[in-house]
CSV table of C-alpha atoms in Angstrom, one decimal:
chain,number,residue,atom,x,y,z
A,18,UNK,CA,45.8,12.5,-15.6
A,19,UNK,CA,43.6,11.7,-18.2
A,20,UNK,CA,40.0,10.9,-18.4
A,21,UNK,CA,37.3,9.7,-20.5
A,22,UNK,CA,33.7,9.5,-19.4
A,23,UNK,CA,30.7,8.2,-21.5
A,24,UNK,CA,27.2,9.4,-21.5
A,25,UNK,CA,25.4,6.4,-22.5
A,26,UNK,CA,22.0,7.4,-23.5
A,27,UNK,CA,19.2,4.5,-24.1
A,28,UNK,CA,17.1,5.9,-27.6
A,29,UNK,CA,13.5,7.6,-27.1
A,30,UNK,CA,10.5,5.6,-27.4
A,31,UNK,CA,9.9,3.3,-30.2
A,32,UNK,CA,7.2,4.3,-32.0
A,33,UNK,CA,4.8,1.4,-31.2
A,34,UNK,CA,2.8,1.7,-34.4
A,35,UNK,CA,6.0,0.0,-36.5
A,36,UNK,CA,5.1,-3.0,-34.2
A,37,UNK,CA,8.6,-2.5,-32.9
A,38,UNK,CA,10.1,-3.5,-36.2
A,39,UNK,CA,13.9,-2.8,-36.6
A,40,UNK,CA,13.3,0.2,-39.2
A,41,UNK,CA,11.0,2.1,-37.1
A,42,UNK,CA,12.1,5.4,-35.8
A,43,UNK,CA,10.1,7.4,-32.9
A,44,UNK,CA,7.1,7.9,-31.2
A,45,UNK,CA,5.8,11.8,-30.3
A,46,UNK,CA,7.1,10.9,-27.3
A,47,UNK,CA,10.5,9.5,-28.2
A,48,UNK,CA,11.0,12.6,-30.0
A,49,UNK,CA,10.2,14.9,-27.1
A,50,UNK,CA,12.8,12.7,-24.6
A,51,UNK,CA,15.4,12.7,-27.8
A,52,UNK,CA,15.1,16.3,-27.6
A,53,UNK,CA,15.2,17.0,-24.2
A,54,UNK,CA,18.2,14.8,-23.6
A,55,UNK,CA,20.1,17.6,-26.6
A,56,UNK,CA,18.7,20.0,-24.2
A,57,UNK,CA,20.0,18.3,-20.9
A,58,UNK,CA,23.8,17.6,-22.1
A,59,UNK,CA,23.6,20.8,-24.6
A,60,UNK,CA,26.8,22.3,-22.0
A,61,UNK,CA,28.8,19.6,-22.5
A,62,UNK,CA,31.3,19.2,-25.4
A,63,UNK,CA,31.8,15.9,-27.0
A,64,UNK,CA,34.3,14.6,-29.3
A,65,UNK,CA,31.8,12.6,-31.0
A,66,UNK,CA,27.9,11.8,-30.8
A,67,UNK,CA,27.9,7.7,-31.6
A,68,UNK,CA,24.9,5.9,-32.4
A,69,UNK,CA,23.5,2.4,-33.1
A,70,UNK,CA,22.4,1.9,-37.1
A,71,UNK,CA,18.9,1.1,-35.8
A,72,UNK,CA,16.2,4.1,-36.7
A,73,UNK,CA,15.3,4.6,-33.4
A,74,UNK,CA,18.8,5.4,-32.3
A,75,UNK,CA,19.7,7.3,-35.2
A,76,UNK,CA,16.9,9.7,-35.1
A,77,UNK,CA,17.5,10.3,-31.1
A,78,UNK,CA,21.0,11.3,-32.6
A,79,UNK,CA,19.5,13.4,-35.0
A,80,UNK,CA,17.2,15.2,-32.6
A,81,UNK,CA,19.7,15.6,-29.4
A,82,UNK,CA,22.1,16.5,-31.9
A,83,UNK,CA,20.5,20.1,-32.7
A,84,UNK,CA,22.2,20.7,-29.2
A,85,UNK,CA,25.7,20.0,-30.4
A,86,UNK,CA,26.0,21.6,-33.5
A,87,UNK,CA,29.6,21.0,-35.2
A,88,UNK,CA,30.0,17.5,-33.2
A,89,UNK,CA,30.8,14.6,-35.4
A,90,UNK,CA,28.2,12.0,-35.3
A,91,UNK,CA,28.5,8.6,-36.2
A,92,UNK,CA,26.6,5.4,-36.7
A,93,UNK,CA,28.6,2.2,-35.5
A,94,UNK,CA,28.4,-1.2,-34.9
A,95,UNK,CA,29.9,-0.9,-31.3
A,96,UNK,CA,26.6,0.3,-30.0
A,97,UNK,CA,24.4,-1.7,-31.6
A,98,UNK,CA,21.5,-3.5,-30.3
A,99,UNK,CA,22.3,-7.0,-29.0
A,100,UNK,CA,21.8,-9.3,-26.5
A,101,UNK,CA,25.1,-10.9,-24.9
A,102,UNK,CA,24.4,-14.5,-24.7
A,103,UNK,CA,26.3,-16.8,-22.6
A,104,UNK,CA,27.0,-20.1,-24.4
A,105,UNK,CA,27.0,-22.1,-21.1
A,106,UNK,CA,24.4,-20.4,-18.8
A,107,UNK,CA,27.0,-21.5,-15.5
A,108,UNK,CA,27.0,-18.4,-13.3
A,109,UNK,CA,23.6,-17.5,-14.7
A,110,UNK,CA,21.0,-17.7,-12.1
A,111,UNK,CA,18.5,-20.9,-12.9
A,112,UNK,CA,15.2,-18.2,-13.5
A,113,UNK,CA,16.9,-16.2,-16.1
A,114,UNK,CA,18.0,-19.8,-18.6
A,115,UNK,CA,14.3,-20.0,-19.9
A,116,UNK,CA,14.6,-16.2,-21.1
A,117,UNK,CA,17.7,-16.6,-23.0
A,118,UNK,CA,16.7,-19.8,-24.5
A,119,UNK,CA,14.3,-17.9,-26.0
A,120,UNK,CA,16.2,-14.9,-27.4
A,121,UNK,CA,16.1,-15.0,-31.3
A,122,UNK,CA,19.8,-16.5,-32.6
A,123,UNK,CA,19.8,-13.1,-34.3
A,124,UNK,CA,19.9,-10.8,-31.5
A,125,UNK,CA,22.2,-13.4,-29.6
A,126,UNK,CA,26.2,-11.6,-28.5
A,127,UNK,CA,27.7,-15.2,-27.9
A,128,UNK,CA,29.5,-14.3,-24.8
A,129,UNK,CA,29.2,-10.7,-24.9
A,130,UNK,CA,32.3,-10.9,-27.4
A,131,UNK,CA,30.8,-7.9,-29.7
A,132,UNK,CA,30.1,-6.2,-26.1
A,133,UNK,CA,33.4,-7.0,-25.0
A,134,UNK,CA,35.1,-5.3,-27.8
A,135,UNK,CA,32.9,-1.8,-27.1
A,136,UNK,CA,33.9,-1.7,-23.8
A,137,UNK,CA,37.8,-1.9,-24.9
A,138,UNK,CA,36.9,0.7,-27.4
A,139,UNK,CA,35.1,3.3,-25.9
A,140,UNK,CA,36.6,2.6,-22.3
A,141,UNK,CA,40.4,3.7,-23.0
A,142,UNK,CA,42.1,6.5,-22.0
A,143,UNK,CA,44.2,9.2,-24.0
A,144,UNK,CA,46.4,11.6,-23.6
A,145,UNK,CA,43.4,14.2,-21.9
A,146,UNK,CA,40.3,14.3,-21.0
A,147,UNK,CA,37.4,13.0,-23.4
A,148,UNK,CA,33.7,12.7,-23.4
A,149,UNK,CA,31.5,10.7,-25.7
A,150,UNK,CA,27.8,10.6,-26.2
A,151,UNK,CA,26.7,6.8,-26.9
A,152,UNK,CA,22.8,6.4,-28.1
A,153,UNK,CA,22.1,2.6,-27.4
A,154,UNK,CA,20.2,0.2,-26.1
A,155,UNK,CA,19.2,-1.3,-22.6
A,156,UNK,CA,21.2,-4.1,-22.9
A,157,UNK,CA,24.3,-2.4,-24.3
A,158,UNK,CA,23.8,0.1,-21.4
A,159,UNK,CA,23.6,-2.8,-19.1
A,160,UNK,CA,26.8,-4.2,-19.6
A,161,UNK,CA,28.9,-1.2,-19.9
A,162,UNK,CA,27.5,-0.3,-15.9
A,163,UNK,CA,28.0,-4.3,-15.2
A,164,UNK,CA,32.0,-3.6,-16.2
A,165,UNK,CA,32.5,-0.6,-14.3
A,166,UNK,CA,30.9,-2.0,-11.1
A,167,UNK,CA,32.7,-5.3,-11.8
A,168,UNK,CA,30.2,-7.4,-11.4
A,169,UNK,CA,29.4,-10.9,-12.6
A,170,UNK,CA,28.8,-11.5,-16.2
A,171,UNK,CA,25.1,-11.9,-15.4
A,172,UNK,CA,24.3,-8.8,-13.8
A,173,UNK,CA,23.8,-6.7,-16.9
A,174,UNK,CA,20.1,-8.4,-16.7
A,175,UNK,CA,17.5,-6.4,-14.5
A,176,UNK,CA,19.4,-3.1,-15.5
A,177,UNK,CA,16.8,-1.3,-17.3
A,178,UNK,CA,17.2,2.1,-18.6
A,179,UNK,CA,14.5,4.5,-19.6
A,180,UNK,CA,13.8,5.6,-22.7
A,181,UNK,CA,16.2,9.0,-22.6
A,182,UNK,CA,17.7,7.8,-19.6
A,183,UNK,CA,21.0,8.9,-19.0
A,184,UNK,CA,24.0,6.8,-17.5
A,185,UNK,CA,27.9,7.9,-17.0
A,186,UNK,CA,30.5,6.2,-16.5
A,187,UNK,CA,34.1,6.7,-16.3
A,188,UNK,CA,37.8,5.8,-16.8
A,189,UNK,CA,40.3,8.1,-15.0
A,190,UNK,CA,44.2,7.5,-14.5
A,191,UNK,CA,45.2,5.3,-11.3
A,192,UNK,CA,41.5,4.6,-10.8
A,193,UNK,CA,39.1,2.0,-11.2
A,194,UNK,CA,36.0,2.2,-13.9
A,195,UNK,CA,33.2,3.7,-12.0
A,196,UNK,CA,29.7,4.7,-12.3
A,197,UNK,CA,28.9,8.4,-12.1
A,198,UNK,CA,25.3,8.4,-12.7
A,199,UNK,CA,22.4,5.7,-13.6
A,200,UNK,CA,19.3,6.2,-15.6
A,201,UNK,CA,19.1,10.0,-14.8
A,202,UNK,CA,15.8,11.0,-15.9
A,203,UNK,CA,15.6,14.3,-14.1
A,204,UNK,CA,15.4,16.2,-17.6
A,205,UNK,CA,11.8,14.1,-18.4
A,206,UNK,CA,8.4,14.8,-16.9
A,207,UNK,CA,7.1,11.8,-14.8
A,208,UNK,CA,4.9,10.5,-16.8
A,209,UNK,CA,7.9,10.3,-19.9
A,210,UNK,CA,10.4,8.6,-17.8
């Protein structure tokens, strides 16, 4: 039997002084959250740390990665910040239609094409057990959770992760994909979660 386990971590808090610009890094709290993620997961043996190309995710990976010396880190488009955007809102609850209309065009992942590719890329079984750390964004994590729960496409909406929160999903031979943990913030102080 083989197992693939993905540890999906939302980046640390974005520095509000950057005006939430894509190139903005982490706040002091965000850097502390990133360090706590690394300390929480340091006993695990990851094949790789994959992170979004945006500065806040890359910085989170750099800080958390100090706790995984020798583990390769990769910036990649599969975990880039994106919003799954339906070309037809059929099946999406009416209450979300206006919000979806307001998603900037450059942030739209039309019919979740890129996110479906990310699940296909990471959610595969190899010859043995594999653990990977993905440092990414809220909607990306929501999409993975929606997928493993076999929920309707729209159900990524409202699955919100805290900055530094850890979600774990798993694929295992002969079993359906599984949600192991969702938005675990036990490693963060209550006021940081």
